[in-house]
XYZ file of C-alpha atoms in Angstrom:
687
model
C 11.014 12.333 -26.366
C 9.307 9.134 -25.248
C 11.379 7.022 -23.049
C 10.600 3.142 -23.000
C 11.884 0.277 -20.817
C 11.780 -3.255 -22.008
C 11.237 -5.680 -19.022
C 12.537 -9.077 -20.343
C 13.707 -12.404 -18.991
C 15.544 -15.345 -20.640
C 13.152 -17.896 -19.448
C 9.596 -18.316 -18.166
C 8.460 -18.163 -14.445
C 10.842 -15.470 -13.363
C 8.186 -13.188 -11.999
C 9.033 -10.228 -14.327
C 5.440 -9.006 -13.916
C 6.346 -8.076 -10.440
C 9.336 -5.966 -11.778
C 7.264 -4.600 -14.536
C 4.620 -3.361 -11.841
C 7.576 -1.907 -9.913
C 8.800 -0.040 -12.741
C 5.396 1.157 -13.596
C 4.647 2.485 -10.096
C 8.185 4.181 -10.077
C 7.659 6.047 -13.385
C 4.140 7.010 -12.468
C 5.570 8.935 -9.402
C 7.567 11.076 -11.686
C 5.677 11.872 -14.989
C 2.150 12.451 -15.885
C 1.460 10.100 -18.806
C 2.766 6.509 -18.846
C 1.681 3.749 -21.090
C 2.146 -0.031 -21.234
C 2.797 -2.265 -24.214
C 2.974 -6.186 -24.634
C 4.649 -7.212 -27.902
C 3.773 -10.934 -27.862
C 0.893 -12.697 -26.390
C -1.069 -15.945 -26.796
C -3.849 -16.151 -29.298
C -7.400 -16.653 -28.283
C -7.098 -15.535 -24.476
C -6.837 -12.200 -22.737
C -3.514 -11.713 -21.185
C -3.944 -11.467 -17.433
C -0.623 -9.699 -16.748
C -1.486 -6.992 -19.189
C -4.934 -6.610 -17.775
C -3.419 -6.198 -14.305
C -1.084 -3.386 -15.597
C -3.892 -1.636 -17.458
C -6.115 -1.694 -14.251
C -3.374 0.313 -12.278
C -4.495 3.858 -11.470
C -2.968 6.330 -13.953
C -3.023 4.100 -16.933
C -5.604 4.989 -19.675
C -5.412 2.678 -22.661
C -7.474 0.008 -24.261
C -6.344 -3.459 -24.217
C -6.252 -3.857 -28.073
C -3.910 -0.830 -28.408
C -1.389 -2.214 -25.975
C -1.144 -5.750 -27.642
C 1.447 -6.363 -30.436
C 1.062 -9.795 -32.158
C 0.309 -13.456 -31.202
C 2.820 -16.395 -31.228
C 0.873 -17.729 -34.082
C 1.487 -14.692 -36.166
C 5.332 -14.805 -34.899
C 5.759 -18.262 -36.357
C 3.938 -17.513 -39.463
C 5.813 -14.318 -40.474
C 8.754 -13.373 -38.451
C 9.757 -10.260 -40.349
C 6.143 -9.121 -40.818
C 5.411 -9.874 -37.185
C 8.257 -7.477 -36.065
C 7.043 -4.835 -38.416
C 3.552 -5.078 -36.952
C 4.931 -4.662 -33.421
C 6.897 -1.512 -34.251
C 3.925 0.036 -36.004
C 1.593 -0.541 -33.125
C 4.191 0.760 -30.565
C 4.641 3.842 -32.871
C 0.879 4.630 -32.820
C 0.754 4.914 -29.071
C 4.164 6.348 -28.203
C 3.553 10.002 -29.014
C 0.871 10.035 -26.264
C 3.129 9.156 -23.356
C 6.265 10.544 -21.594
C 7.283 6.891 -20.794
C 6.157 3.421 -21.712
C 6.902 0.107 -19.869
C 7.138 -2.652 -22.390
C 6.774 -6.365 -21.104
C 8.634 -8.997 -22.704
C 7.113 -12.537 -23.677
C 6.422 -15.366 -21.379
C 8.061 -18.201 -23.046
C 4.659 -19.838 -23.570
C 5.591 -21.185 -27.158
C 7.231 -24.351 -28.239
C 9.734 -22.322 -30.301
C 11.122 -20.785 -26.966
C 14.860 -21.292 -27.914
C 14.386 -18.393 -30.561
C 12.252 -16.212 -28.063
C 15.000 -14.539 -26.346
C 16.522 -13.430 -29.601
C 13.103 -12.309 -30.738
C 12.888 -10.109 -27.458
C 16.201 -8.722 -28.181
C 15.177 -7.869 -31.778
C 11.893 -6.215 -30.553
C 13.807 -4.162 -27.894
C 16.341 -3.031 -30.569
C 13.649 -1.923 -32.988
C 11.702 0.040 -30.319
C 14.608 1.618 -29.321
C 13.908 0.625 -25.704
C 16.370 0.271 -22.892
C 16.529 -3.141 -21.376
C 15.817 -4.045 -17.821
C 16.795 -7.732 -17.464
C 15.101 -9.966 -15.036
C 16.676 -13.475 -14.074
C 15.084 -16.131 -11.883
C 16.853 -16.897 -8.512
C 14.547 -20.045 -8.043
C 16.675 -23.058 -6.837
C 19.989 -21.204 -7.835
C 22.816 -20.009 -5.987
C 24.352 -16.576 -6.626
C 26.880 -17.704 -9.158
C 24.158 -19.586 -11.156
C 22.054 -16.364 -11.137
C 25.081 -14.425 -12.352
C 25.668 -17.041 -15.177
C 22.044 -16.879 -16.256
C 22.215 -13.005 -16.440
C 25.406 -12.945 -18.273
C 24.157 -15.320 -21.022
C 21.067 -13.156 -21.620
C 23.006 -9.875 -21.581
C 25.232 -11.263 -24.223
C 22.102 -11.857 -26.461
C 20.717 -8.308 -25.970
C 24.242 -6.794 -26.487
C 24.571 -8.649 -29.765
C 21.284 -7.011 -30.899
C 22.778 -3.442 -29.876
C 20.247 -3.045 -26.942
C 21.144 -0.609 -24.171
C 20.866 -2.182 -20.691
C 20.076 -0.290 -17.693
C 20.079 -2.857 -15.022
C 19.462 -6.471 -14.029
C 17.240 -7.587 -11.182
C 17.227 -11.188 -9.887
C 13.770 -12.311 -8.702
C 12.551 -15.167 -6.507
C 15.874 -15.187 -4.727
C 16.439 -17.122 -1.508
C 16.457 -14.681 1.264
C 19.706 -16.014 2.614
C 21.737 -15.083 -0.419
C 20.226 -11.652 -1.249
C 23.465 -9.577 -0.611
C 25.725 -12.145 -2.123
C 23.429 -12.119 -5.298
C 23.801 -8.369 -5.537
C 27.593 -8.622 -5.147
C 27.769 -11.254 -7.784
C 25.732 -9.177 -10.258
C 27.962 -6.141 -9.386
C 30.800 -8.242 -10.498
C 28.944 -8.815 -13.903
C 27.957 -5.054 -14.569
C 28.192 -1.537 -13.133
C 24.641 -0.862 -13.974
C 21.560 -0.992 -11.491
C 21.427 -4.241 -9.938
C 18.998 -5.777 -7.273
C 17.860 -8.893 -5.790
C 14.218 -9.324 -4.754
C 13.560 -12.265 -2.256
C 11.050 -15.291 -3.046
C 7.594 -14.749 -1.520
C 5.428 -17.724 -1.019
C 2.364 -15.696 -1.456
C 3.217 -14.694 -5.083
C 3.232 -18.276 -6.255
C 0.313 -19.269 -4.066
C -2.728 -20.630 -6.116
C -6.132 -19.925 -5.093
C -8.263 -22.636 -3.322
C -10.512 -22.484 -6.465
C -7.510 -23.395 -8.592
C -6.590 -26.315 -6.205
C -10.197 -27.499 -6.472
C -9.993 -27.505 -10.289
C -6.662 -29.336 -10.322
C -8.390 -32.344 -8.459
C -11.812 -31.934 -9.683
C -13.107 -31.108 -6.244
C -16.794 -30.085 -5.652
C -17.667 -27.556 -2.932
C -19.678 -29.110 -0.270
C -19.679 -26.957 2.789
C -18.674 -23.449 3.934
C -18.599 -20.159 2.174
C -17.948 -20.561 -1.546
C -17.119 -16.822 -1.773
C -13.787 -17.562 -0.027
C -12.585 -19.960 -2.813
C -10.491 -17.196 -4.399
C -8.259 -16.819 -1.272
C -4.749 -17.798 -1.629
C -3.379 -21.101 -0.226
C 0.198 -20.794 0.912
C 0.799 -24.335 1.909
C -0.610 -27.904 2.048
C -0.957 -29.977 5.103
C -1.952 -33.596 4.703
C -4.074 -34.747 7.619
C -4.021 -38.502 8.169
C -3.225 -38.802 11.745
C -4.966 -38.018 15.115
C -6.362 -34.513 15.751
C -3.802 -33.436 18.338
C -0.930 -34.193 15.804
C -2.964 -32.402 12.935
C -3.179 -29.359 15.149
C 0.555 -29.124 15.802
C 1.131 -29.208 12.072
C -1.222 -26.450 10.993
C 0.161 -23.358 9.253
C -1.543 -20.193 8.214
C -3.382 -20.081 4.972
C -2.785 -23.848 4.192
C -5.167 -26.196 2.518
C -5.738 -29.173 4.597
C -6.042 -32.507 2.658
C -8.024 -35.181 4.708
C -9.529 -38.621 3.898
C -13.238 -38.313 3.612
C -13.614 -41.296 5.879
C -12.113 -39.554 8.828
C -14.844 -36.764 8.895
C -14.781 -37.336 12.593
C -11.587 -34.778 12.560
C -13.561 -32.120 10.818
C -15.263 -30.618 14.092
C -12.049 -30.263 15.873
C -10.172 -28.791 12.702
C -13.072 -26.275 12.353
C -12.990 -25.392 15.998
C -9.284 -24.639 15.811
C -9.639 -22.641 12.747
C -12.214 -20.284 14.491
C -10.500 -20.430 17.929
C -7.870 -17.798 17.377
C -5.354 -20.017 19.146
C -4.292 -21.833 16.083
C -3.283 -20.759 12.476
C -6.294 -19.896 10.283
C -6.325 -22.167 7.375
C -7.767 -21.414 3.817
C -9.780 -24.553 3.156
C -10.177 -28.330 3.386
C -10.222 -30.836 0.609
C -11.570 -34.210 1.497
C -10.121 -37.109 -0.550
C -11.686 -40.350 -1.584
C -15.192 -39.363 -2.294
C -16.989 -40.680 0.851
C -19.917 -38.311 1.818
C -19.878 -36.621 5.084
C -22.056 -38.506 7.499
C -25.472 -36.698 8.371
C -24.759 -36.095 11.924
C -21.614 -34.312 11.202
C -23.490 -32.211 8.653
C -26.299 -31.366 11.180
C -23.563 -30.388 13.598
C -22.231 -27.731 11.080
C -25.798 -26.642 10.270
C -25.822 -25.245 13.823
C -22.878 -23.113 13.597
C -21.604 -20.505 11.413
C -19.250 -22.115 8.970
C -17.222 -19.941 6.634
C -14.247 -22.430 6.074
C -14.689 -23.816 2.458
C -14.710 -27.693 2.280
C -14.337 -29.528 -1.008
C -14.779 -33.243 -1.988
C -12.643 -35.004 -4.659
C -12.963 -38.719 -5.808
C -9.100 -38.754 -6.145
C -7.122 -40.629 -3.439
C -4.874 -38.692 -0.813
C -1.543 -39.324 -2.760
C -2.828 -38.167 -6.211
C -4.581 -35.260 -4.607
C -1.479 -34.158 -2.550
C 0.683 -34.563 -5.856
C -1.664 -32.334 -7.907
C -2.145 -29.726 -5.309
C 1.446 -29.293 -4.520
C 2.038 -28.802 -8.323
C -0.556 -26.129 -8.592
C 0.820 -22.676 -8.643
C -0.646 -19.142 -9.110
C 0.295 -16.124 -11.154
C 2.564 -13.659 -9.577
C 0.146 -10.647 -9.827
C -3.287 -12.242 -10.147
C -4.957 -10.703 -7.144
C -5.018 -7.268 -5.499
C -3.240 -8.700 -2.386
C -0.446 -10.069 -4.578
C -0.179 -6.705 -6.380
C 0.439 -4.977 -3.198
C 2.932 -7.326 -1.934
C 4.735 -7.079 -5.381
C 4.694 -3.406 -4.878
C 6.251 -3.717 -1.397
C 8.883 -6.035 -2.360
C 10.058 -3.984 -5.378
C 10.078 -0.798 -3.224
C 12.198 -2.461 -0.547
C 14.720 -3.923 -2.759
C 15.138 -1.661 -5.869
C 16.703 1.874 -5.754
C 13.894 4.004 -7.431
C 16.138 7.053 -7.809
C 18.910 4.957 -9.606
C 16.255 3.413 -11.788
C 14.820 6.752 -12.815
C 18.279 8.074 -13.509
C 19.022 5.108 -15.638
C 15.764 5.598 -17.618
C 16.752 9.377 -18.041
C 13.022 10.266 -17.408
C 12.276 13.899 -17.132
C 10.362 14.493 -13.823
C 6.947 16.383 -14.236
C 6.713 19.786 -12.828
C 3.237 18.894 -11.765
C 2.305 16.593 -9.054
C -1.019 14.804 -9.639
C -2.976 13.048 -6.794
C -1.934 9.865 -8.080
C 1.724 10.739 -8.222
C 1.468 12.138 -4.677
C -0.175 9.058 -3.339
C 2.598 6.832 -4.574
C 5.013 9.323 -3.088
C 3.275 9.081 0.267
C 3.485 5.198 0.295
C 7.255 5.411 -0.537
C 7.891 7.838 2.374
C 6.141 5.635 4.763
C 7.987 2.433 3.662
C 11.357 4.115 4.090
C 11.158 4.231 7.695
C 8.167 1.990 8.892
C 6.489 3.212 12.103
C 4.049 1.483 14.501
C 0.531 2.822 14.403
C -2.163 1.694 16.936
C -5.711 1.448 15.859
C -8.170 1.173 18.740
C -11.369 0.682 16.829
C -11.000 -3.020 15.642
C -14.655 -3.747 16.148
C -15.315 -1.769 12.925
C -15.001 -3.955 9.608
C -13.436 -1.117 7.869
C -10.528 -0.885 10.317
C -9.885 -4.708 9.839
C -10.038 -4.247 6.003
C -7.731 -1.333 6.178
C -5.093 -3.226 8.353
C -5.038 -6.098 5.826
C -4.384 -3.553 2.966
C -1.662 -1.701 4.944
C 0.216 -4.789 5.870
C 0.293 -5.807 2.131
C 1.618 -2.391 1.254
C 4.234 -2.651 3.967
C 3.970 1.051 4.786
C 3.319 0.646 8.565
C 3.454 -1.761 11.594
C 0.120 -2.117 13.144
C -1.216 -2.673 16.551
C -5.066 -3.360 16.825
C -6.815 -3.222 20.071
C -9.439 -5.968 21.075
C -10.094 -9.506 21.745
C -7.505 -11.441 19.448
C -9.890 -14.389 19.004
C -12.815 -12.212 17.904
C -10.634 -10.177 15.661
C -8.966 -13.128 13.861
C -12.290 -15.045 13.594
C -13.973 -11.923 11.914
C -11.104 -11.258 9.658
C -11.151 -14.862 8.461
C -14.809 -14.866 7.843
C -14.396 -11.708 5.642
C -11.209 -13.041 3.920
C -8.894 -10.442 5.320
C -5.455 -11.533 6.246
C -3.904 -10.071 9.345
C -0.564 -11.655 9.237
C 2.090 -9.395 10.987
C -0.360 -7.318 12.808
C 0.017 -7.163 16.654
C -3.302 -7.714 18.399
C -3.324 -6.320 22.029
C -5.950 -7.255 24.445
C -6.989 -4.009 26.198
C -8.037 -6.149 29.174
C -4.445 -7.497 29.817
C -4.138 -6.978 33.518
C -0.349 -6.036 33.250
C -0.922 -3.347 30.701
C -4.076 -2.000 32.523
C -2.149 -1.571 35.673
C 0.942 0.054 34.021
C -1.115 2.480 32.114
C -3.417 3.426 35.028
C -0.439 4.093 37.281
C 1.045 6.187 34.617
C -2.240 8.103 33.754
C -2.727 8.864 37.542
C 0.755 10.184 37.805
C 0.317 12.419 34.848
C -2.998 13.811 36.175
C -2.177 13.939 39.779
C -2.357 17.718 39.703
C -6.120 17.267 38.796
C -6.651 15.025 41.719
C -6.980 11.802 39.518
C -6.800 8.655 41.580
C -5.478 5.167 40.310
C -9.176 3.900 40.415
C -10.265 6.636 38.275
C -7.333 6.152 35.913
C -8.466 2.381 35.746
C -11.801 3.612 34.544
C -10.381 5.858 32.078
C -8.328 3.151 30.460
C -11.470 1.285 29.719
C -11.882 3.782 26.993
C -9.689 2.495 23.943
C -8.947 6.013 22.737
C -7.118 6.506 26.163
C -5.656 3.138 26.084
C -4.280 3.695 22.514
C -2.943 7.015 23.302
C -1.142 5.795 26.294
C 0.612 3.304 24.051
C 1.890 6.202 22.088
C 2.873 8.112 25.236
C 4.915 5.167 26.571
C 6.540 4.629 23.203
C 4.623 1.318 22.613
C 3.505 2.798 19.350
C 4.598 5.834 17.316
C 1.147 7.069 16.492
C -2.585 6.525 16.761
C -5.499 6.698 14.198
C -8.935 6.695 15.717
C -12.427 8.343 14.802
C -14.180 5.815 12.737
C -16.402 5.000 15.728
C -15.200 7.705 18.291
C -16.002 11.437 17.966
C -13.334 13.769 16.935
C -13.307 15.134 20.642
C -12.868 11.610 22.108
C -9.823 11.102 19.811
C -8.049 14.373 20.603
C -9.063 14.845 24.262
C -6.619 11.945 25.536
C -3.853 13.667 23.384
C -4.196 17.099 25.124
C -4.378 15.615 28.547
C -1.065 13.802 28.294
C 0.695 13.809 24.854
C 0.543 17.742 25.056
C 1.796 20.061 22.295
C 5.349 20.374 20.662
C 7.697 22.907 22.447
C 6.794 26.433 21.434
C 3.311 25.407 20.175
C 0.259 26.133 22.195
C -2.678 25.017 19.992
C -3.452 21.718 18.164
C -4.878 22.287 14.820
C -6.232 20.286 11.847
C -4.971 20.424 8.340
C -5.825 18.726 5.036
C -3.506 17.835 2.201
C -5.501 18.971 -0.737
C -4.551 16.980 -3.912
C -5.526 19.231 -6.831
C -5.477 18.022 -10.373
C -1.666 19.058 -10.727
C -0.330 20.092 -7.381
C -0.721 19.661 -3.593
C -1.661 22.193 -0.983
C -2.111 22.213 2.729
C -5.396 23.817 4.152
C -5.635 24.661 7.931
C -7.335 24.810 10.358
C -10.409 23.155 8.977
C -11.226 20.712 11.740
C -10.399 21.948 15.308
C -10.363 25.534 16.329
C -13.750 27.504 15.663
C -12.282 30.915 16.119
C -8.518 31.183 16.712
C -6.879 34.192 18.166
C -4.021 35.910 16.400
C -1.415 33.793 18.662
C -3.156 30.702 17.695
C -3.234 31.493 13.968
C 0.512 32.053 14.142
C 0.909 28.623 15.691
C -1.353 27.098 13.148
C 0.769 28.620 10.344
C 4.070 27.472 11.669
C 2.705 23.863 12.332
C 1.101 23.820 8.954
C 4.411 24.846 7.123
C 6.061 21.906 9.031
C 3.379 19.656 8.010
C 4.052 20.778 4.365
C 7.770 20.010 4.681
C 7.214 16.496 6.169
C 5.184 15.667 3.075
C 7.818 17.096 0.529
C 5.740 20.290 -0.124
C 7.728 23.556 -0.293
C 5.905 25.967 2.191
C 4.762 29.118 0.866
C 2.221 30.363 3.442
C -0.854 32.605 2.703
C -2.408 34.086 5.730
C -5.977 34.319 4.209
C -8.406 37.214 4.926
C -11.246 39.114 3.132
C -8.501 41.798 2.403
C -5.226 41.869 0.602
C -2.212 43.812 1.877
C -3.140 47.062 3.524
C -6.327 47.718 1.733
C -8.865 46.664 4.322
C -9.383 47.064 8.042
C -11.536 45.784 10.750
C -11.146 43.274 13.687
C -11.200 40.225 11.505
C -8.395 41.424 9.021
C -6.404 43.005 11.933
C -6.346 39.533 13.666
C -4.756 38.129 10.475
C -2.252 41.001 10.125
C -1.236 40.546 13.708
C -0.749 36.811 13.179
C 1.266 37.425 10.045
C 3.626 39.679 12.012
C 3.880 37.026 14.860
C 4.976 34.382 12.261
C 7.600 36.645 10.742
C 9.073 37.183 14.097
C 9.153 33.492 15.157
C 10.066 32.046 11.641
C 11.712 34.775 9.354
C 12.856 32.044 7.117
C 9.322 31.211 5.860
C 7.924 32.390 2.669
C 4.886 34.432 3.901
C 2.167 36.662 2.855
C -0.843 38.202 4.630
C -3.399 39.381 4.873
C -4.161 37.969 1.416
C -7.484 36.977 -0.332
C -7.735 33.443 -1.604
C -7.874 34.457 -5.363
C -4.656 36.429 -4.901
C -3.058 33.368 -3.247
C -3.824 30.923 -5.868
C -4.236 32.880 -9.142
C -0.934 34.311 -10.722
C -2.952 36.784 -12.791
C -4.811 38.185 -9.788
C -1.409 38.234 -7.843
C 0.335 40.186 -10.474
C -2.322 43.071 -9.946
C -2.624 42.944 -6.242
C 0.775 41.935 -4.819
C 3.196 41.969 -8.042
C 6.358 41.435 -5.993
C 5.312 38.764 -3.509
C 7.131 35.372 -3.162
C 3.710 33.862 -2.163
C 0.924 35.392 -4.082
C -0.318 33.336 -7.035
C 1.673 30.234 -5.917
C 0.828 29.664 -2.279
C 0.866 26.113 -0.987
C -0.122 26.540 2.501
C -3.404 28.186 3.218
C -4.228 29.476 6.648
C -8.004 30.266 7.127
C -8.909 33.022 9.663
C -11.660 30.552 11.259
C -13.117 27.064 11.187
C -16.233 28.171 9.362
C -14.202 29.670 6.395
C -11.613 26.823 6.360
C -14.183 23.869 6.366
C -16.479 25.374 3.854
C -13.766 26.390 1.538
C -11.919 23.090 1.515
C -15.388 21.240 0.681
C -16.116 23.668 -2.046
C -12.773 23.403 -3.652
C -13.022 19.601 -3.309
C -16.313 19.634 -5.161
C -15.694 22.192 -7.786
C -12.153 20.945 -8.909
C -12.351 17.265 -8.098
C -9.571 17.645 -5.474
C -8.870 14.721 -3.157
C -8.698 15.660 0.506
C -6.391 13.700 2.779
C -6.843 14.252 6.319
C -7.426 15.821 8.690
C -4.038 15.859 10.110
C -3.780 16.782 13.671
C -0.666 18.962 13.904
C 1.073 20.688 16.892
C 1.068 17.571 19.082
C 4.411 15.992 20.221
C 3.507 12.633 18.867
C 1.325 11.611 15.709
C -2.353 11.173 16.622
C -5.009 11.554 13.763
C -8.572 11.483 13.715
C -11.008 9.931 11.181
C -14.410 10.919 10.020
C -17.122 8.518 11.200
C -18.052 8.085 7.575
C -14.565 7.357 6.473
C -14.121 4.907 3.573
C -11.415 2.152 3.792
C -9.096 4.208 1.368
C -9.514 7.150 3.591
C -8.494 5.099 6.645
C -5.364 3.658 4.764
C -4.311 7.174 3.717
C -4.771 8.462 7.331
C -2.492 5.761 8.673
C 0.066 6.435 6.016
C 0.086 10.191 6.949
C 0.329 9.369 10.660
C 3.281 7.074 10.066
C 4.945 9.901 8.009
C 4.267 12.337 10.859
C 5.709 9.997 13.338
C 9.013 9.868 11.280
C 9.157 13.618 11.223
C 8.361 13.808 15.031
C 11.497 11.574 15.564
C 9.328 9.133 17.600
């Protein structure tokens, strides 16, 4: 049976799209097929919120099949409109295990009847209600009162309610609001804080609000959000003290003498980076000032309006953006929902049957959720690579890790600003900091004294950012490190082997991949580090890989792979695997283990029934240990190509603390995933 949840609000501007997106993500983590439906939309225009939801990974619907009726149709024939909604919903519901229904936006002049109409729709679709109320400019009691009034309307229409979420709540009254809502209902309740970014307009929208024309700077940056407004009608020193991050600066156009100083501050890294400038009054920028800008790289957008400063300020202050109108806002929305709403309680309230299969999409959502639960600090040494900066921006929006970048703070901030990446909350550490350099050098010299390393040699080593970053992990200044976009694998691993060392009882560092198949997730090892491991090393790799599987929520059933299954073959290679299997059984008798075993017998239930009919692993293995690097590396790539599997990794396993390597050709999403898995590893390491 298809379960549906109706996300509704009693008024406009509640930000219920944030809640709908969070519900969508939560359900996508559990079931394979999820749909969306929007009963009521405006005529003559595409619904931006609906398009945002349809664009989410895992949603496979056309726009037209997700739309019910328009406001015009509702006004013309109320009963007929309701019948049309039910019929359209009925057409799509058999395709999905769950459907997220998004209520109306109160965009019509007949809004007093709109709440009742939403209740009527929910009742006729047999949807459970998740009520969203606004906390904007309200105290806890007022939020409770608004929720109570709306709940009464839905109850009168016999709609089953599963929860109440207050959105845009002042951060100081979150707990008080939750308590007030608990006093109203024993259902799921939550309070989500207001976030300035979610209502921030783009600079382009501000231009349009005041009729501004772009005159200087990079027009590609007009779609960046503006989170504040600064009116600059004073001397430059006073302006500089009032600058805030991602603000739009309004400046009289006859004070263009202030522009060079403002732009210098924007690029300096010493002051907050702003979104753009709007010059008021319509006076052209003098030619000498324009020539000055021609000789420098100017990315900061500058627009010109004929309006006066007061009128411009009024219009710009009143311009608001949509809650989920950009990828950045979508990621922040996800994070806020995840941090404040009990996903398990929501799923229980929805009575959604979890899928027995785990798709790559579902697993990806689960990884992000795991990382968010206990955020760890990850150091990324290669900030000179644009992929690292873009990844850092995405990671901060998702809220899956705290980040430290190594490099010159001014250069990093300037580059990020020029590319439109926001690094708010990222810690930028200058590796030339003399205090840190001396501390790290002394520590390295102490750790490597048995090798005759002097402090002078240690200082030279710390110039290598892989060593610098690894030392941060060693000293507890970071929980893990991700490197390799520029550095080689060897250069990433070497410092870890020198002074991070392996976990107790483990003698070898190995590399595993999370192989996300179409309906399940496996661990493949070693596919990255050891060319020809011994039997003892294979045993270490198997045990480390089983622990890796557990860290990522995968039940470990370990297959020790060989060209022979059971006792059918002989030879040095198969004997090595047989010996390794015996060692694992001695050290970890609790593990589900089989070996030697051929790959087909490990993955195919039909083959397993023939070759190893009583095995607890054959045909359903989840952890695959390859006898050598050649076999492992070629196999994972072949499986990836033939099945469309997504390979996440490599994960360096066996180290005391989390350090992971990147391929030099890594894409931004690969880097993001590697940071997420490193953060999860750091949790399991207890660092």
